[in-house]
């Protein structure tokens, strides 16, 4: 299969992508969070191709993307007041809401669960493709399963060239980490995956919102993943990532003491000057939004530029959007964290 790289602003590009999706094919599309690997969400056979292309386990549910709020009524059994409040505040945007699914949702989308995750993205290209295709789109991140998520079309091509029909280039993603996922299928509402919409923002709308234990820890044995990003090691470069939790002084000392062939660092802007190993920076220490935008690109650069074998990563503060950065990084590290004081 030859994968087309389409420029989103080129004449006919949106229509070409829509035609592929209507015919049961796969297209990499931009969203404000990360690039998604899209298929017709109402076509179980098309959705199954996503799992094959990514090498994604079939028990990992997908998110369904819509382009108008009213489309949610076809996908879920009911829309509670809490969902309407969240949508009014955060849609279109980087928030996914889980609700009991309607009969229109194939089991391939929901991984056999009785719920479905729905998102209304703000990226104009994503919404244009959904409109042109005339169907909601199931779209996990457009990377090989386990690899860092793609925030540019080049990232998608690097992972998916020859595996899917096309990639639609709409420029770099503005948020940089996957959407926040909250379930309203149980009470009280529960945060399953942090993202650009923070836990504090959710609580500002809904009041009580619990945070699932799997946000900060491995999913308990035997527990089913209710959301993408919960169960498996994710977002990982080829290098072994180890998070160092502690002060900058102790981080620098630990990294320099453990310098050697194949050792690299993932640090904040400016900190690389004090390190005696090759380094990639992923934003300013006080700017968690920048960290989110740059994290996945930095993880890819560790492989592609530094060819690192072991990476010592600065530990982000798990607050606000920083919680999303920390969540992605601990999964990239397989939960390997060293307290350096």
mmCIF file of C-alpha atoms in Angstrom:
data_model
loop_
_atom_site.group_PDB
_atom_site.id
_atom_site.type_symbol
_atom_site.label_atom_id
_atom_site.label_comp_id
_atom_site.label_asym_id
_atom_site.label_seq_id
_atom_site.Cartn_x
_atom_site.Cartn_y
_atom_site.Cartn_z
ATOM 1 C CA UNK A 1 0.000 0.000 0.000
ATOM 2 C CA UNK A 2 1.264 3.473 -0.897
ATOM 3 C CA UNK A 3 0.392 6.130 1.684
ATOM 4 C CA UNK A 4 -0.529 9.525 0.261
ATOM 5 C CA UNK A 5 0.659 12.640 2.102
ATOM 6 C CA UNK A 6 -2.019 15.280 1.523
ATOM 7 C CA UNK A 7 -1.708 18.956 2.413
ATOM 8 C CA UNK A 8 -4.912 19.891 4.202
ATOM 9 C CA UNK A 9 -5.174 23.271 2.467
ATOM 10 C CA UNK A 10 -4.645 21.825 -1.024
ATOM 11 C CA UNK A 11 -7.700 21.768 -3.323
ATOM 12 C CA UNK A 12 -9.604 18.504 -2.963
ATOM 13 C CA UNK A 13 -7.503 17.144 -0.072
ATOM 14 C CA UNK A 14 -10.364 17.065 2.434
ATOM 15 C CA UNK A 15 -12.636 15.394 -0.110
ATOM 16 C CA UNK A 16 -9.967 12.796 -0.930
ATOM 17 C CA UNK A 17 -9.585 11.937 2.735
ATOM 18 C CA UNK A 18 -13.356 11.771 3.190
ATOM 19 C CA UNK A 19 -13.740 9.414 0.227
ATOM 20 C CA UNK A 20 -11.123 7.049 1.676
ATOM 21 C CA UNK A 21 -12.982 7.004 4.996
ATOM 22 C CA UNK A 22 -16.352 6.454 3.313
ATOM 23 C CA UNK A 23 -14.863 3.448 1.511
ATOM 24 C CA UNK A 24 -13.616 1.818 4.707
ATOM 25 C CA UNK A 25 -10.028 3.092 4.602
ATOM 26 C CA UNK A 26 -7.774 4.770 7.159
ATOM 27 C CA UNK A 27 -6.506 8.357 7.198
ATOM 28 C CA UNK A 28 -4.143 10.110 9.578
ATOM 29 C CA UNK A 29 -5.773 13.413 10.542
ATOM 30 C CA UNK A 30 -4.665 16.377 12.664
ATOM 31 C CA UNK A 31 -6.440 17.346 15.860
ATOM 32 C CA UNK A 32 -5.492 19.964 18.437
ATOM 33 C CA UNK A 33 -4.204 17.204 20.766
ATOM 34 C CA UNK A 34 -2.263 14.712 18.606
ATOM 35 C CA UNK A 35 -2.690 13.267 15.111
ATOM 36 C CA UNK A 36 -5.353 10.592 14.984
ATOM 37 C CA UNK A 37 -5.663 7.448 12.864
ATOM 38 C CA UNK A 38 -9.244 7.727 11.647
ATOM 39 C CA UNK A 39 -11.836 5.266 10.371
ATOM 40 C CA UNK A 40 -15.616 5.316 10.028
ATOM 41 C CA UNK A 41 -16.709 4.731 13.627
ATOM 42 C CA UNK A 42 -19.944 3.036 12.532
ATOM 43 C CA UNK A 43 -18.145 0.413 10.399
ATOM 44 C CA UNK A 44 -16.709 -2.354 12.565
ATOM 45 C CA UNK A 45 -14.614 -3.778 9.722
ATOM 46 C CA UNK A 46 -13.026 -0.388 9.045
ATOM 47 C CA UNK A 47 -12.338 0.143 12.748
ATOM 48 C CA UNK A 48 -10.660 -3.264 12.962
ATOM 49 C CA UNK A 49 -8.110 -2.015 10.419
ATOM 50 C CA UNK A 50 -6.973 0.600 12.947
ATOM 51 C CA UNK A 51 -5.931 -2.117 15.381
ATOM 52 C CA UNK A 52 -4.094 -3.993 12.606
ATOM 53 C CA UNK A 53 -2.264 -0.891 11.358
ATOM 54 C CA UNK A 54 -1.180 0.186 14.839
ATOM 55 C CA UNK A 55 -0.571 -3.265 16.282
ATOM 56 C CA UNK A 56 -2.996 -2.174 19.015
ATOM 57 C CA UNK A 57 -4.541 -4.705 21.417
ATOM 58 C CA UNK A 58 -8.244 -5.181 20.656
ATOM 59 C CA UNK A 59 -9.225 -4.693 24.314
ATOM 60 C CA UNK A 60 -8.130 -1.033 24.218
ATOM 61 C CA UNK A 61 -11.211 1.130 23.434
ATOM 62 C CA UNK A 62 -11.230 3.989 20.917
ATOM 63 C CA UNK A 63 -12.565 7.547 20.986
ATOM 64 C CA UNK A 64 -15.297 8.620 18.559
ATOM 65 C CA UNK A 65 -14.915 12.116 17.109
ATOM 66 C CA UNK A 66 -17.851 14.305 16.070
ATOM 67 C CA UNK A 67 -18.092 17.695 14.380
ATOM 68 C CA UNK A 68 -21.363 18.965 15.903
ATOM 69 C CA UNK A 69 -22.681 18.460 19.411
ATOM 70 C CA UNK A 70 -26.033 17.079 18.208
ATOM 71 C CA UNK A 71 -24.249 14.040 16.742
ATOM 72 C CA UNK A 72 -23.665 12.666 20.227
ATOM 73 C CA UNK A 73 -27.345 11.721 20.506
ATOM 74 C CA UNK A 74 -26.870 8.965 17.892
ATOM 75 C CA UNK A 75 -23.898 7.503 19.748
ATOM 76 C CA UNK A 76 -25.086 7.273 23.359
ATOM 77 C CA UNK A 77 -28.233 6.098 25.104
ATOM 78 C CA UNK A 78 -28.784 9.395 26.884
ATOM 79 C CA UNK A 79 -27.020 12.725 27.373
ATOM 80 C CA UNK A 80 -27.145 13.696 31.052
ATOM 81 C CA UNK A 81 -27.054 17.264 32.286
ATOM 82 C CA UNK A 82 -23.450 16.813 33.402
ATOM 83 C CA UNK A 83 -22.401 16.041 29.812
ATOM 84 C CA UNK A 84 -24.209 19.125 28.538
ATOM 85 C CA UNK A 85 -22.451 21.291 31.125
ATOM 86 C CA UNK A 86 -19.048 19.908 30.179
ATOM 87 C CA UNK A 87 -19.768 20.329 26.469
ATOM 88 C CA UNK A 88 -20.891 23.909 26.964
ATOM 89 C CA UNK A 89 -17.668 24.719 28.793
ATOM 90 C CA UNK A 90 -15.051 22.674 26.917
ATOM 91 C CA UNK A 91 -16.374 21.596 23.485
ATOM 92 C CA UNK A 92 -15.053 21.854 20.903
ATOM 93 C CA UNK A 93 -11.784 21.057 22.617
ATOM 94 C CA UNK A 94 -9.490 18.448 24.209
ATOM 95 C CA UNK A 95 -12.089 16.688 26.365
ATOM 96 C CA UNK A 96 -13.497 13.176 25.905
ATOM 97 C CA UNK A 97 -16.702 12.147 27.681
ATOM 98 C CA UNK A 98 -17.602 8.494 28.329
ATOM 99 C CA UNK A 99 -21.293 7.528 28.405
ATOM 100 C CA UNK A 100 -23.369 4.351 27.923
ATOM 101 C CA UNK A 101 -23.258 3.572 24.201
ATOM 102 C CA UNK A 102 -26.100 3.278 21.721
ATOM 103 C CA UNK A 103 -26.664 0.282 19.463
ATOM 104 C CA UNK A 104 -24.894 2.119 16.616
ATOM 105 C CA UNK A 105 -21.463 1.706 18.197
ATOM 106 C CA UNK A 106 -19.669 -1.471 17.047
ATOM 107 C CA UNK A 107 -17.913 -3.607 19.635
ATOM 108 C CA UNK A 108 -14.625 -2.909 17.836
ATOM 109 C CA UNK A 109 -14.886 0.741 18.944
ATOM 110 C CA UNK A 110 -15.835 0.084 22.566
ATOM 111 C CA UNK A 111 -13.632 -3.010 23.045
ATOM 112 C CA UNK A 112 -16.773 -4.870 24.068
ATOM 113 C CA UNK A 113 -17.654 -2.411 26.841
ATOM 114 C CA UNK A 114 -21.163 -0.979 27.180
ATOM 115 C CA UNK A 115 -19.787 2.569 27.042
ATOM 116 C CA UNK A 116 -18.364 4.818 24.351
ATOM 117 C CA UNK A 117 -15.896 7.702 24.523
ATOM 118 C CA UNK A 118 -16.909 10.790 22.510
ATOM 119 C CA UNK A 119 -14.969 13.936 21.641
ATOM 120 C CA UNK A 120 -15.730 17.100 19.676
ATOM 121 C CA UNK A 121 -12.305 18.339 18.496
ATOM 122 C CA UNK A 122 -11.577 22.003 17.905
ATOM 123 C CA UNK A 123 -9.132 21.508 15.015
ATOM 124 C CA UNK A 124 -10.806 22.869 11.865
ATOM 125 C CA UNK A 125 -9.295 20.195 9.612
ATOM 126 C CA UNK A 126 -10.555 17.355 11.799
ATOM 127 C CA UNK A 127 -14.040 18.817 11.816
ATOM 128 C CA UNK A 128 -13.958 19.431 8.057
ATOM 129 C CA UNK A 129 -13.038 15.785 7.416
ATOM 130 C CA UNK A 130 -15.840 14.546 9.680
ATOM 131 C CA UNK A 131 -18.311 16.827 7.910
ATOM 132 C CA UNK A 132 -17.146 15.739 4.452
ATOM 133 C CA UNK A 133 -17.174 12.037 5.354
ATOM 134 C CA UNK A 134 -20.651 12.363 6.854
ATOM 135 C CA UNK A 135 -19.873 9.915 9.681
ATOM 136 C CA UNK A 136 -18.277 10.107 13.130
ATOM 137 C CA UNK A 137 -14.663 8.963 13.172
ATOM 138 C CA UNK A 138 -12.967 6.541 15.529
ATOM 139 C CA UNK A 139 -9.442 7.880 15.882
ATOM 140 C CA UNK A 140 -6.754 6.806 18.356
ATOM 141 C CA UNK A 141 -3.316 8.393 18.070
ATOM 142 C CA UNK A 142 -1.730 7.759 14.681
ATOM 143 C CA UNK A 143 1.402 5.937 15.862
ATOM 144 C CA UNK A 144 2.478 2.339 16.158
ATOM 145 C CA UNK A 145 1.167 0.978 19.437
ATOM 146 C CA UNK A 146 3.478 1.868 22.310
ATOM 147 C CA UNK A 147 5.445 4.524 20.398
ATOM 148 C CA UNK A 148 5.328 8.244 21.274
ATOM 149 C CA UNK A 149 2.158 9.837 19.942
ATOM 150 C CA UNK A 150 2.490 11.921 16.748
ATOM 151 C CA UNK A 151 2.181 15.696 16.856
ATOM 152 C CA UNK A 152 3.100 16.277 13.194
ATOM 153 C CA UNK A 153 2.190 14.591 9.917
ATOM 154 C CA UNK A 154 5.834 13.518 9.543
ATOM 155 C CA UNK A 155 5.548 11.538 12.773
ATOM 156 C CA UNK A 156 2.505 9.704 11.366
ATOM 157 C CA UNK A 157 4.284 8.974 8.082
ATOM 158 C CA UNK A 158 7.312 7.638 9.958
ATOM 159 C CA UNK A 159 5.108 5.086 11.753
ATOM 160 C CA UNK A 160 2.314 4.443 9.250
ATOM 161 C CA UNK A 161 3.807 4.752 5.757
ATOM 162 C CA UNK A 162 2.611 1.718 3.801
ATOM 163 C CA UNK A 163 0.071 0.755 6.448
ATOM 164 C CA UNK A 164 -2.728 3.264 5.711
ATOM 165 C CA UNK A 165 -4.152 5.025 2.677
ATOM 166 C CA UNK A 166 -3.328 8.658 3.491
ATOM 167 C CA UNK A 167 -2.105 11.236 5.992
ATOM 168 C CA UNK A 168 -3.601 14.723 5.998
ATOM 169 C CA UNK A 169 -1.036 17.353 6.990
ATOM 170 C CA UNK A 170 -2.659 20.145 8.991
ATOM 171 C CA UNK A 171 0.448 21.422 10.746
ATOM 172 C CA UNK A 172 1.721 20.753 14.282
ATOM 173 C CA UNK A 173 -0.718 20.062 17.116
ATOM 174 C CA UNK A 174 -1.310 22.890 19.573
ATOM 175 C CA UNK A 175 -1.972 20.881 22.762
ATOM 176 C CA UNK A 176 0.490 18.032 22.216
ATOM 177 C CA UNK A 177 -0.964 15.363 24.536
ATOM 178 C CA UNK A 178 -4.126 13.318 24.117
ATOM 179 C CA UNK A 179 -7.460 14.583 25.385
ATOM 180 C CA UNK A 180 -8.642 14.510 28.962
ATOM 181 C CA UNK A 181 -11.014 11.554 29.479
ATOM 182 C CA UNK A 182 -13.797 11.692 32.073
ATOM 183 C CA UNK A 183 -16.433 9.020 32.572
ATOM 184 C CA UNK A 184 -20.006 9.968 33.384
ATOM 185 C CA UNK A 185 -21.098 6.333 33.191
ATOM 186 C CA UNK A 186 -20.661 6.028 36.952
ATOM 187 C CA UNK A 187 -21.060 8.324 39.920
ATOM 188 C CA UNK A 188 -19.260 10.363 40.949
ATOM 189 C CA UNK A 189 -17.603 11.246 37.622
ATOM 190 C CA UNK A 190 -14.049 9.982 37.342
ATOM 191 C CA UNK A 191 -10.970 11.252 35.535
ATOM 192 C CA UNK A 192 -9.487 8.334 33.594
ATOM 193 C CA UNK A 193 -6.802 10.173 31.618
ATOM 194 C CA UNK A 194 -5.505 13.713 32.223
ATOM 195 C CA UNK A 195 -4.981 16.110 29.327
ATOM 196 C CA UNK A 196 -5.362 19.741 28.308
ATOM 197 C CA UNK A 197 -8.525 20.121 30.411
ATOM 198 C CA UNK A 198 -7.398 19.823 34.018
ATOM 199 C CA UNK A 199 -8.934 17.996 36.961
ATOM 200 C CA UNK A 200 -9.481 21.375 38.595
ATOM 201 C CA UNK A 201 -11.424 22.611 35.563
ATOM 202 C CA UNK A 202 -13.633 19.521 35.605
ATOM 203 C CA UNK A 203 -14.355 20.013 39.282
ATOM 204 C CA UNK A 204 -15.183 23.651 38.595
ATOM 205 C CA UNK A 205 -18.055 22.483 36.378
ATOM 206 C CA UNK A 206 -19.186 19.239 38.012
ATOM 207 C CA UNK A 207 -18.139 19.623 41.632
ATOM 208 C CA UNK A 208 -16.949 16.219 42.799
ATOM 209 C CA UNK A 209 -14.723 14.411 40.291
ATOM 210 C CA UNK A 210 -12.534 11.532 41.408
ATOM 211 C CA UNK A 211 -9.189 10.661 39.853
ATOM 212 C CA UNK A 212 -8.773 7.022 38.848
ATOM 213 C CA UNK A 213 -5.857 5.223 40.481
ATOM 214 C CA UNK A 214 -4.576 4.259 37.007
ATOM 215 C CA UNK A 215 -3.741 7.903 36.255
ATOM 216 C CA UNK A 216 -0.649 7.631 38.446
ATOM 217 C CA UNK A 217 -0.208 3.852 38.789
ATOM 218 C CA UNK A 218 -0.377 0.739 36.588
ATOM 219 C CA UNK A 219 -3.875 -0.573 35.965
ATOM 220 C CA UNK A 220 -4.715 -3.194 38.569
ATOM 221 C CA UNK A 221 -4.437 -6.806 37.429
ATOM 222 C CA UNK A 222 -7.704 -8.091 36.003
ATOM 223 C CA UNK A 223 -9.242 -4.632 35.657
ATOM 224 C CA UNK A 224 -10.533 -3.676 32.205
ATOM 225 C CA UNK A 225 -9.392 -0.440 30.616
ATOM 226 C CA UNK A 226 -12.375 1.913 30.355
ATOM 227 C CA UNK A 227 -10.377 4.475 28.399
ATOM 228 C CA UNK A 228 -7.405 4.636 26.042
ATOM 229 C CA UNK A 229 -4.102 5.252 27.799
ATOM 230 C CA UNK A 230 -4.867 3.241 30.941
ATOM 231 C CA UNK A 231 -3.654 -0.312 30.514
ATOM 232 C CA UNK A 232 -0.449 -0.594 28.560
ATOM 233 C CA UNK A 233 3.001 0.911 28.506
ATOM 234 C CA UNK A 234 2.611 3.807 26.098
ATOM 235 C CA UNK A 235 4.446 6.675 24.442
ATOM 236 C CA UNK A 236 7.834 4.962 24.679
ATOM 237 C CA UNK A 237 10.949 5.633 22.631
ATOM 238 C CA UNK A 238 13.264 2.723 21.934
ATOM 239 C CA UNK A 239 15.469 3.959 24.754
ATOM 240 C CA UNK A 240 14.850 2.920 28.352
ATOM 241 C CA UNK A 241 13.404 5.985 30.113
ATOM 242 C CA UNK A 242 14.029 6.463 33.832
ATOM 243 C CA UNK A 243 12.400 9.382 35.673
ATOM 244 C CA UNK A 244 14.484 11.157 38.299
ATOM 245 C CA UNK A 245 12.354 12.826 40.957
ATOM 246 C CA UNK A 246 14.161 15.502 42.956
ATOM 247 C CA UNK A 247 15.826 18.887 42.869
ATOM 248 C CA UNK A 248 17.696 20.172 39.838
ATOM 249 C CA UNK A 249 20.973 19.956 41.746
ATOM 250 C CA UNK A 250 20.432 16.295 42.580
ATOM 251 C CA UNK A 251 19.200 15.557 39.043
ATOM 252 C CA UNK A 252 22.354 17.028 37.508
ATOM 253 C CA UNK A 253 24.560 15.166 39.965
ATOM 254 C CA UNK A 254 22.833 11.837 39.299
ATOM 255 C CA UNK A 255 22.961 12.178 35.512
ATOM 256 C CA UNK A 256 26.601 13.262 35.430
ATOM 257 C CA UNK A 257 27.580 10.469 37.822
ATOM 258 C CA UNK A 258 25.869 7.934 35.532
ATOM 259 C CA UNK A 259 27.178 9.367 32.251
ATOM 260 C CA UNK A 260 28.352 6.855 29.694
ATOM 261 C CA UNK A 261 27.907 5.485 26.206
ATOM 262 C CA UNK A 262 24.263 5.628 25.117
ATOM 263 C CA UNK A 263 23.159 7.696 28.117
ATOM 264 C CA UNK A 264 21.077 10.823 27.424
ATOM 265 C CA UNK A 265 18.935 13.289 29.337
ATOM 266 C CA UNK A 266 15.411 14.656 28.930
ATOM 267 C CA UNK A 267 15.374 17.953 30.768
ATOM 268 C CA UNK A 268 13.896 21.446 30.915
ATOM 269 C CA UNK A 269 15.126 24.353 28.812
ATOM 270 C CA UNK A 270 18.592 25.552 29.789
ATOM 271 C CA UNK A 271 19.407 22.637 32.070
ATOM 272 C CA UNK A 272 21.325 20.811 29.345
ATOM 273 C CA UNK A 273 24.276 23.192 29.775
ATOM 274 C CA UNK A 274 25.123 21.603 33.137
ATOM 275 C CA UNK A 275 24.820 18.010 31.920
ATOM 276 C CA UNK A 276 27.679 15.867 30.676
ATOM 277 C CA UNK A 277 25.508 13.714 28.398
ATOM 278 C CA UNK A 278 23.621 14.480 25.158
ATOM 279 C CA UNK A 279 20.318 16.120 26.051
ATOM 280 C CA UNK A 280 16.904 16.975 24.662
ATOM 281 C CA UNK A 281 14.844 19.739 26.280
ATOM 282 C CA UNK A 282 11.065 19.585 26.494
ATOM 283 C CA UNK A 283 9.982 23.053 27.549
ATOM 284 C CA UNK A 284 10.447 25.404 30.451
ATOM 285 C CA UNK A 285 10.276 24.165 34.036
ATOM 286 C CA UNK A 286 7.393 26.507 34.868
ATOM 287 C CA UNK A 287 5.497 26.072 31.570
ATOM 288 C CA UNK A 288 3.581 22.790 31.639
ATOM 289 C CA UNK A 289 1.685 23.744 28.480
ATOM 290 C CA UNK A 290 4.973 23.955 26.605
ATOM 291 C CA UNK A 291 6.088 20.671 28.146
ATOM 292 C CA UNK A 292 2.901 19.040 26.840
ATOM 293 C CA UNK A 293 3.444 20.414 23.329
ATOM 294 C CA UNK A 294 7.061 19.293 23.172
ATOM 295 C CA UNK A 295 7.116 16.002 25.101
ATOM 296 C CA UNK A 296 6.297 13.531 22.338
ATOM 297 C CA UNK A 297 8.560 15.238 19.810
ATOM 298 C CA UNK A 298 11.364 15.142 22.384
ATOM 299 C CA UNK A 299 10.807 11.421 23.025
ATOM 300 C CA UNK A 300 11.085 10.749 19.302
ATOM 301 C CA UNK A 301 14.250 12.863 19.041
ATOM 302 C CA UNK A 302 15.910 10.733 21.712
ATOM 303 C CA UNK A 303 15.764 7.845 19.242
ATOM 304 C CA UNK A 304 16.164 9.640 15.942
ATOM 305 C CA UNK A 305 18.862 12.183 16.860
ATOM 306 C CA UNK A 306 20.658 10.840 19.920
ATOM 307 C CA UNK A 307 20.168 7.081 19.403
ATOM 308 C CA UNK A 308 20.025 6.858 23.180
ATOM 309 C CA UNK A 309 19.841 3.590 25.106
ATOM 310 C CA UNK A 310 19.144 5.010 28.575
ATOM 311 C CA UNK A 311 17.398 8.331 29.207
ATOM 312 C CA UNK A 312 17.229 10.117 32.539
ATOM 313 C CA UNK A 313 14.162 12.346 32.536
ATOM 314 C CA UNK A 314 13.345 15.311 34.735
ATOM 315 C CA UNK A 315 10.146 14.653 36.670
ATOM 316 C CA UNK A 316 7.309 17.098 35.885
ATOM 317 C CA UNK A 317 5.060 18.479 38.590
ATOM 318 C CA UNK A 318 1.797 16.447 38.536
ATOM 319 C CA UNK A 319 -0.494 19.459 38.823
ATOM 320 C CA UNK A 320 -2.758 21.150 36.250
ATOM 321 C CA UNK A 321 -1.672 20.236 32.721
ATOM 322 C CA UNK A 322 1.520 18.961 34.344
ATOM 323 C CA UNK A 323 -0.511 15.968 35.533
ATOM 324 C CA UNK A 324 -1.003 14.991 31.878
ATOM 325 C CA UNK A 325 2.728 15.382 31.178
ATOM 326 C CA UNK A 326 3.584 13.260 34.214
ATOM 327 C CA UNK A 327 0.998 10.622 33.242
ATOM 328 C CA UNK A 328 2.522 10.241 29.759
ATOM 329 C CA UNK A 329 6.085 10.232 31.002
ATOM 330 C CA UNK A 330 5.579 7.571 33.694
ATOM 331 C CA UNK A 331 4.012 5.322 31.082
ATOM 332 C CA UNK A 332 6.886 5.981 28.685
ATOM 333 C CA UNK A 333 9.174 4.964 31.560
ATOM 334 C CA UNK A 334 7.148 1.876 32.464
ATOM 335 C CA UNK A 335 6.622 3.486 35.903
ATOM 336 C CA UNK A 336 10.372 3.450 36.664
ATOM 337 C CA UNK A 337 10.959 6.444 38.956
ATOM 338 C CA UNK A 338 14.023 7.048 41.127
ATOM 339 C CA UNK A 339 13.870 9.500 44.027
ATOM 340 C CA UNK A 340 17.146 11.437 43.909
ATOM 341 C CA UNK A 341 16.149 13.876 46.667
#
